[in-house]
């Protein structure tokens, strides 16, 4: 195994267009997310889709589980377009998806992609029939499909078949390997069936979600070797808070480093009253820290220690990170490459300047017993020493000036 610190080349996959967004085929890894509003509540869903899109979600999935939800989809699309939010919508379908897509053509048309779980499309003979209808609808409306297998809802007949085959084998697999095989078989057999029905390979994305980090790495490693379909990565039921973030990051980082994955979603359980857009920010930060994409200038800051005399330094680090994230909505439109800018906010002037010099702009705040001054480094050179009550405002002004002078202005589209 290579000990290189450079990620493996991206696995080759067939590109899939979802509206204007390309998944796979060498395109940048796409960040996506999902709403948790009742889709039938048009207004609430529009607001949350917009919130996720503004945070940087390039695709947003909504559940389409009832006729009321299906009826609401065209209105949601129209309202989003009216407010200038053109993020493609993905419809999540389960047992009644075949009926909803058939009965509500405007819904089928308004969605940019359908997500189908082969374990949840129906039972027995109906499973094949209903799966076929879903795929025929995708062909009719020229929409791509994600065949999203989930370990919690594997097709029971297929699982029984694989377990039987395994029991008869002279070299039977262990329980978790049987589960891996069942997930991969379900995804690949469903994709082959979709192709037989007429859906092109360039209209198929696969996912095999599990909740265990090691299982996810093993399953996607095998899946990636066995096919050339574009892959959607995500750890299902990742959890809440730091647990969900750490588990998702651990699993996805290993796969991304190996060049596997064309689109990612971080399935965080939001804290009560928490911000749904956090899953988008975490997805972006994983891709950015892995060196795969840049979205927003990152602020490096020291952990603080006995030298930091107040919370001022933590507050400044937080306010600068927030400031650049807010400003990026405008900067992104105006300046080329500004997302690559690096900032550092350090807690003392003993060790701070070293780190500050490595960032494009760095500031070291005074620690305990230090003279109340804050040296600022720009491109490795000390440019000014801030003091007094307006250090935060003055530092933000330095950041603004840097963006204005260092990054090329984008030319307006013709
Ligand atoms: S930079 Fe200074 S305040 Fe921050 S952790 Fe290091 S020594 Fe402590």
Coordinates of C-alpha atoms and ligand atoms in Angstrom, one line a residue:
X1 CA 0.0 0.0 0.0
X2 CA 1.3 3.5 -0.9
X3 CA 2.4 5.7 2.0
X4 CA 1.9 8.8 -0.1
X5 CA 0.3 11.8 1.4
X6 CA -1.3 12.6 -2.0
X7 CA -4.8 11.2 -2.5
X8 CA -5.1 8.5 -5.1
X9 CA -6.3 9.6 -8.5
X10 CA -10.1 9.7 -8.7
X11 CA -11.7 6.5 -9.7
X12 CA -13.1 6.7 -13.2
X13 CA -16.9 6.8 -13.2
X14 CA -19.6 7.5 -15.8
X15 CA -20.8 11.1 -15.4
X16 CA -24.4 11.6 -14.6
X17 CA -26.1 15.0 -15.2
X18 CA -28.6 16.1 -12.6
X19 CA -30.0 19.3 -14.0
X20 CA -26.9 21.4 -14.6
X21 CA -24.9 19.5 -12.0
X22 CA -22.5 16.7 -13.0
X23 CA -21.9 13.8 -10.7
X24 CA -18.9 11.7 -11.5
X25 CA -17.1 11.6 -14.9
X26 CA -14.2 13.6 -13.4
X27 CA -16.4 16.4 -12.1
X28 CA -15.7 18.0 -8.7
X29 CA -17.3 16.0 -5.9
X30 CA -20.8 17.2 -5.4
X31 CA -22.2 18.2 -1.9
X32 CA -25.8 17.3 -1.3
X33 CA -28.2 17.4 1.6
X34 CA -31.8 16.5 2.5
X35 CA -34.7 18.5 4.0
X36 CA -36.5 17.3 7.1
X37 CA -39.7 19.3 6.5
X38 CA -43.0 17.8 5.5
X39 CA -42.8 18.2 1.7
X40 CA -46.6 18.8 1.6
X41 CA -45.8 22.0 3.5
X42 CA -44.6 24.0 0.5
X43 CA -43.5 27.1 2.2
X44 CA -41.5 25.4 5.0
X45 CA -39.8 23.1 2.4
X46 CA -39.0 26.1 0.1
X47 CA -37.4 27.9 3.0
X48 CA -35.3 24.9 4.0
X49 CA -34.2 24.1 0.5
X50 CA -33.1 27.7 0.1
X51 CA -31.3 27.6 3.4
X52 CA -29.4 24.4 2.4
X53 CA -28.6 25.8 -1.1
X54 CA -27.3 29.1 0.3
X55 CA -25.0 27.1 2.6
X56 CA -23.6 25.4 -0.5
X57 CA -25.7 22.3 -1.1
X58 CA -25.5 21.6 -4.8
X59 CA -28.4 19.2 -4.8
X60 CA -31.2 19.0 -2.3
X61 CA -33.3 15.9 -1.7
X62 CA -36.9 16.0 -0.5
X63 CA -39.1 13.1 0.5
X64 CA -42.0 12.3 -1.8
X65 CA -44.0 10.0 0.4
X66 CA -47.6 10.9 -0.1
X67 CA -49.9 12.3 -2.8
X68 CA -49.9 15.6 -0.9
X69 CA -46.1 15.7 -1.1
X70 CA -46.2 14.8 -4.8
X71 CA -48.7 17.5 -5.5
X72 CA -46.6 20.1 -3.7
X73 CA -43.4 19.4 -5.6
X74 CA -44.1 21.5 -8.8
X75 CA -45.1 24.5 -6.5
X76 CA -41.9 24.1 -4.5
X77 CA -39.9 24.1 -7.8
X78 CA -41.7 27.2 -9.1
X79 CA -41.3 29.1 -5.8
X80 CA -37.6 28.3 -5.6
X81 CA -37.2 29.5 -9.2
X82 CA -39.1 32.7 -8.4
X83 CA -36.6 33.5 -5.7
X84 CA -33.6 32.7 -7.9
X85 CA -32.8 29.4 -6.2
X86 CA -32.2 26.9 -9.0
X87 CA -30.7 24.1 -7.0
X88 CA -31.9 20.7 -8.5
X89 CA -34.4 18.8 -6.4
X90 CA -34.1 15.0 -5.9
X91 CA -37.2 13.1 -5.0
X92 CA -36.9 10.3 -2.4
X93 CA -39.4 7.5 -3.2
X94 CA -40.3 4.4 -1.3
X95 CA -43.2 1.9 -1.5
X96 CA -45.6 4.1 -3.4
X97 CA -43.1 5.8 -5.7
X98 CA -44.3 4.0 -8.8
X99 CA -47.9 5.3 -8.1
X100 CA -46.9 8.8 -7.3
X101 CA -44.7 9.3 -10.4
X102 CA -47.4 7.9 -12.6
X103 CA -50.2 9.9 -11.1
X104 CA -48.4 13.2 -10.8
X105 CA -46.5 13.9 -14.0
X106 CA -45.8 17.5 -13.0
X107 CA -44.0 16.2 -9.9
X108 CA -42.0 13.7 -12.1
X109 CA -41.0 16.5 -14.4
X110 CA -40.1 19.1 -11.7
X111 CA -37.7 16.7 -10.0
X112 CA -34.1 16.5 -11.4
X113 CA -33.4 13.0 -10.1
X114 CA -35.2 10.1 -8.4
X115 CA -33.9 8.2 -5.5
X116 CA -35.1 4.6 -5.3
X117 CA -34.3 2.1 -2.6
X118 CA -34.5 -1.4 -4.1
X119 CA -35.4 -2.9 -0.7
X120 CA -38.3 -0.5 -0.3
X121 CA -40.1 -0.6 -3.7
X122 CA -42.4 -3.5 -2.9
X123 CA -42.5 -7.2 -2.0
X124 CA -42.3 -10.4 -4.0
X125 CA -43.5 -10.2 -7.6
X126 CA -44.6 -6.6 -7.0
X127 CA -41.1 -5.6 -6.3
X128 CA -39.9 -6.2 -9.8
X129 CA -43.0 -4.7 -11.4
X130 CA -42.9 -1.6 -9.3
X131 CA -39.2 -1.2 -9.7
X132 CA -39.7 -1.4 -13.5
X133 CA -42.4 1.3 -13.4
X134 CA -40.1 3.6 -11.5
X135 CA -37.3 3.1 -14.1
X136 CA -39.8 3.5 -17.0
X137 CA -40.8 6.8 -15.5
X138 CA -37.2 7.9 -15.3
X139 CA -36.7 6.9 -18.9
X140 CA -39.9 8.7 -19.9
X141 CA -38.9 12.0 -18.2
X142 CA -35.2 11.6 -19.0
X143 CA -34.2 11.7 -15.3
X144 CA -31.3 10.1 -13.6
X145 CA -31.9 7.7 -10.7
X146 CA -29.9 6.9 -7.6
X147 CA -30.3 3.3 -6.7
X148 CA -29.7 3.7 -3.0
X149 CA -29.3 0.5 -1.0
X150 CA -29.5 0.7 2.7
X151 CA -28.4 -2.1 5.1
X152 CA -31.5 -1.5 7.3
X153 CA -33.9 -2.2 4.4
X154 CA -32.3 -4.9 2.3
X155 CA -34.5 -6.8 0.0
X156 CA -35.3 -9.8 2.3
X157 CA -35.6 -12.3 -0.6
X158 CA -32.3 -11.4 -2.0
X159 CA -30.6 -11.6 1.4
X160 CA -32.1 -15.0 2.0
X161 CA -30.8 -16.2 -1.4
X162 CA -27.3 -15.0 -0.7
X163 CA -27.4 -16.5 2.8
X164 CA -28.5 -19.9 1.3
X165 CA -25.7 -19.8 -1.3
X166 CA -23.2 -18.9 1.4
X167 CA -24.4 -21.8 3.6
X168 CA -23.9 -24.2 0.7
X169 CA -20.5 -22.8 -0.1
X170 CA -17.4 -24.9 0.8
X171 CA -15.8 -21.7 2.1
X172 CA -18.6 -19.7 3.7
X173 CA -18.2 -16.0 4.4
X174 CA -18.7 -14.4 7.9
X175 CA -21.9 -12.6 8.8
X176 CA -20.6 -9.1 8.0
X177 CA -19.1 -10.2 4.7
X178 CA -22.5 -11.7 3.7
X179 CA -24.1 -8.4 4.5
X180 CA -21.5 -6.6 2.4
X181 CA -22.1 -9.0 -0.5
X182 CA -25.9 -8.6 -0.2
X183 CA -25.6 -4.8 -0.3
X184 CA -23.4 -4.8 -3.4
X185 CA -25.4 -7.5 -5.1
X186 CA -28.6 -5.5 -4.6
X187 CA -27.1 -2.4 -6.0
X188 CA -25.5 -4.0 -9.0
X189 CA -28.4 -6.3 -9.9
X190 CA -30.8 -3.4 -9.6
X191 CA -28.6 -1.2 -11.8
X192 CA -28.3 -4.1 -14.4
X193 CA -32.1 -4.4 -14.4
X194 CA -32.5 -0.6 -14.9
X195 CA -30.2 -0.8 -17.9
X196 CA -32.1 -3.7 -19.3
X197 CA -35.3 -1.6 -19.1
X198 CA -33.6 1.2 -21.0
X199 CA -32.0 3.6 -18.5
X200 CA -28.5 4.6 -19.6
X201 CA -25.5 4.0 -17.5
X202 CA -25.1 7.8 -17.6
X203 CA -28.4 8.1 -15.7
X204 CA -27.5 5.8 -12.8
X205 CA -25.8 6.7 -9.5
X206 CA -25.3 4.0 -6.8
X207 CA -25.0 4.0 -3.0
X208 CA -24.8 1.3 -0.4
X209 CA -25.2 2.9 3.0
X210 CA -24.4 1.3 6.3
X211 CA -23.9 2.8 9.7
X212 CA -20.6 1.2 10.6
X213 CA -17.4 3.1 9.6
X214 CA -15.4 -0.1 8.8
X215 CA -18.3 -1.6 7.0
X216 CA -18.8 1.4 4.8
X217 CA -15.1 1.5 3.8
X218 CA -15.2 -2.2 3.0
X219 CA -18.5 -2.1 1.0
X220 CA -17.5 1.0 -1.1
X221 CA -14.0 -0.4 -1.7
X222 CA -15.5 -3.5 -3.3
X223 CA -18.3 -1.7 -5.1
X224 CA -15.9 0.8 -6.6
X225 CA -13.8 -2.1 -8.0
X226 CA -16.8 -3.9 -9.5
X227 CA -18.5 -1.2 -11.5
X228 CA -18.0 2.2 -13.2
X229 CA -21.3 3.8 -12.0
X230 CA -21.0 7.1 -10.2
X231 CA -21.0 6.7 -6.5
X232 CA -22.9 8.6 -3.8
X233 CA -21.1 8.3 -0.4
X234 CA -22.7 8.6 3.0
X235 CA -22.7 7.0 6.4
X236 CA -26.3 6.3 7.3
X237 CA -27.6 7.1 10.8
X238 CA -24.3 8.8 11.5
X239 CA -25.7 10.3 14.7
X240 CA -25.8 13.6 16.5
X241 CA -23.2 16.3 17.2
X242 CA -19.5 15.3 17.3
X243 CA -20.3 11.6 17.1
X244 CA -22.0 12.0 13.7
X245 CA -19.3 14.3 12.4
X246 CA -16.4 12.2 13.5
X247 CA -18.0 8.9 12.2
X248 CA -18.8 10.5 8.8
X249 CA -15.5 12.1 8.5
X250 CA -13.6 9.0 9.4
X251 CA -15.4 6.9 6.9
X252 CA -15.6 9.3 4.0
X253 CA -12.0 10.6 4.4
X254 CA -10.6 7.1 3.9
X255 CA -12.7 6.5 0.8
X256 CA -12.1 10.0 -0.7
X257 CA -8.4 9.6 -0.1
X258 CA -8.6 6.4 -2.2
X259 CA -10.2 8.3 -5.0
X260 CA -13.7 6.8 -4.3
X261 CA -16.9 8.9 -4.3
X262 CA -18.5 11.4 -6.7
X263 CA -21.1 13.0 -4.4
X264 CA -21.4 13.1 -0.6
X265 CA -24.1 13.6 2.0
X266 CA -23.5 13.9 5.7
X267 CA -26.5 12.4 7.6
X268 CA -26.4 14.3 10.8
X269 CA -29.2 14.1 13.3
X270 CA -29.9 17.8 14.0
X271 CA -30.0 18.9 17.7
X272 CA -33.4 20.2 18.7
X273 CA -33.6 23.7 17.1
X274 CA -30.2 23.0 15.4
X275 CA -29.2 24.3 12.0
X276 CA -30.0 21.8 9.2
X277 CA -27.3 23.5 7.1
X278 CA -24.7 22.1 9.4
X279 CA -24.6 18.9 7.3
X280 CA -23.7 21.0 4.3
X281 CA -20.9 22.8 6.1
X282 CA -19.4 19.5 7.4
X283 CA -19.5 18.0 3.9
X284 CA -17.7 21.1 2.5
X285 CA -15.1 21.0 5.3
X286 CA -14.4 17.3 4.8
X287 CA -13.7 18.0 1.1
X288 CA -11.7 21.1 1.8
X289 CA -9.5 19.6 4.5
X290 CA -8.9 16.6 2.2
X291 CA -7.6 19.0 -0.4
X292 CA -10.3 18.0 -2.9
X293 CA -12.3 21.2 -3.2
X294 CA -12.2 24.7 -1.7
X295 CA -15.4 26.4 -0.7
X296 CA -14.7 29.0 2.0
X297 CA -11.5 30.4 3.4
X298 CA -10.6 28.3 6.4
X299 CA -9.5 29.9 9.7
X300 CA -6.7 28.1 11.5
X301 CA -6.7 28.9 15.2
X302 CA -4.7 27.5 18.1
X303 CA -6.5 25.5 20.8
X304 CA -5.5 28.1 23.5
X305 CA -3.7 27.3 26.7
X306 CA -2.7 28.9 29.9
X307 CA -1.2 31.8 28.0
X308 CA -4.6 33.0 26.7
X309 CA -6.0 35.4 29.3
X310 CA -9.5 35.8 28.0
X311 CA -12.1 34.4 25.7
X312 CA -11.4 37.3 23.3
X313 CA -9.2 35.2 21.1
X314 CA -11.9 32.4 20.8
X315 CA -14.5 35.1 20.0
X316 CA -12.3 36.6 17.3
X317 CA -11.6 33.2 15.7
X318 CA -15.3 32.4 15.7
X319 CA -16.4 35.9 14.4
X320 CA -13.8 35.8 11.6
X321 CA -14.9 32.3 10.5
X322 CA -18.5 33.5 10.4
X323 CA -17.6 36.7 8.7
X324 CA -15.8 35.0 5.8
X325 CA -18.6 32.5 5.4
X326 CA -21.1 35.3 5.1
X327 CA -18.9 37.4 2.9
X328 CA -18.3 34.4 0.6
X329 CA -21.9 34.7 -0.8
X330 CA -20.7 38.0 -2.4
X331 CA -17.0 37.3 -2.8
X332 CA -17.6 34.0 -4.6
X333 CA -19.5 36.0 -7.3
X334 CA -16.9 38.7 -7.6
X335 CA -13.4 37.3 -7.1
X336 CA -11.6 34.3 -8.6
X337 CA -10.0 31.8 -6.2
X338 CA -10.9 33.6 -3.0
X339 CA -12.1 30.3 -1.4
X340 CA -8.4 29.3 -1.2
X341 CA -7.5 32.2 1.1
X342 CA -6.1 31.0 4.5
X343 CA -6.4 32.9 7.8
X344 CA -4.9 32.3 11.2
X345 CA -6.0 33.6 14.6
X346 CA -3.6 32.7 17.3
X347 CA -3.8 33.2 21.1
X348 CA -0.4 34.7 22.0
X349 CA 2.5 36.4 20.5
X350 CA 5.0 33.8 21.6
X351 CA 4.0 31.0 19.3
X352 CA 1.4 32.8 17.2
X353 CA 3.5 34.6 14.7
X354 CA 5.0 31.4 13.4
X355 CA 1.6 30.0 12.4
X356 CA 0.4 33.4 11.3
X357 CA 3.3 33.6 8.8
X358 CA 2.1 30.4 7.1
X359 CA -1.4 31.8 6.5
X360 CA -2.3 34.5 3.9
X361 CA -3.3 36.7 6.8
X362 CA -2.6 35.9 10.4
X363 CA -3.1 37.7 13.7
X364 CA -1.6 36.9 17.1
X365 CA -3.6 38.3 20.0
X366 CA -1.8 39.2 23.3
X367 CA -1.6 36.4 25.8
X368 CA -1.5 36.7 29.6
X369 CA 1.1 39.2 30.7
X370 CA 1.9 40.2 27.1
X371 CA 1.8 43.8 25.9
X372 CA -1.8 44.4 24.6
X373 CA -0.8 44.5 21.0
X374 CA -1.7 42.2 18.1
X375 CA 0.8 41.8 15.2
X376 CA -0.7 41.0 11.8
X377 CA 1.1 39.1 9.1
X378 CA 0.1 39.4 5.5
X379 CA 1.8 36.9 3.1
X380 CA 4.3 36.1 5.7
X381 CA 5.3 39.7 6.4
X382 CA 4.4 41.7 9.5
X383 CA 2.4 44.6 8.2
X384 CA 0.8 46.3 11.2
X385 CA 0.3 45.9 14.9
X386 CA -3.2 46.4 16.1
X387 CA -4.1 47.7 19.6
X388 CA -7.1 49.1 21.4
X389 CA -10.7 48.3 21.4
X390 CA -11.3 47.8 17.6
X391 CA -8.9 45.0 16.8
X392 CA -11.7 42.8 15.4
X393 CA -13.1 45.5 13.1
X394 CA -9.6 46.5 11.9
X395 CA -8.7 42.9 11.2
X396 CA -11.9 42.4 9.2
X397 CA -11.0 45.5 7.2
X398 CA -7.5 44.0 6.5
X399 CA -9.2 40.8 5.3
X400 CA -11.5 42.9 3.0
X401 CA -8.6 44.8 1.6
X402 CA -6.7 41.6 0.9
X403 CA -9.6 40.1 -1.0
X404 CA -10.0 43.3 -3.1
X405 CA -6.3 43.5 -4.0
X406 CA -5.2 39.9 -4.3
X407 CA -8.0 38.2 -6.2
X408 CA -8.8 38.9 -9.7
X409 CA -12.3 40.4 -10.3
X410 CA -14.5 38.0 -12.2
X411 CA -15.8 39.4 -15.5
X412 CA -19.6 39.5 -15.9
X413 CA -21.1 36.7 -17.9
X414 CA -22.1 37.7 -21.4
Ligands
LIG1 S1 -0.3 29.9 20.2 FE1 0.1 30.7 22.3 S2 -2.0 30.7 23.3 FE2 -2.2 29.4 21.4 S3 -1.8 27.3 22.2 FE3 0.1 28.1 21.5 S4 1.2 29.0 23.2 FE4 -1.0 28.7 23.8

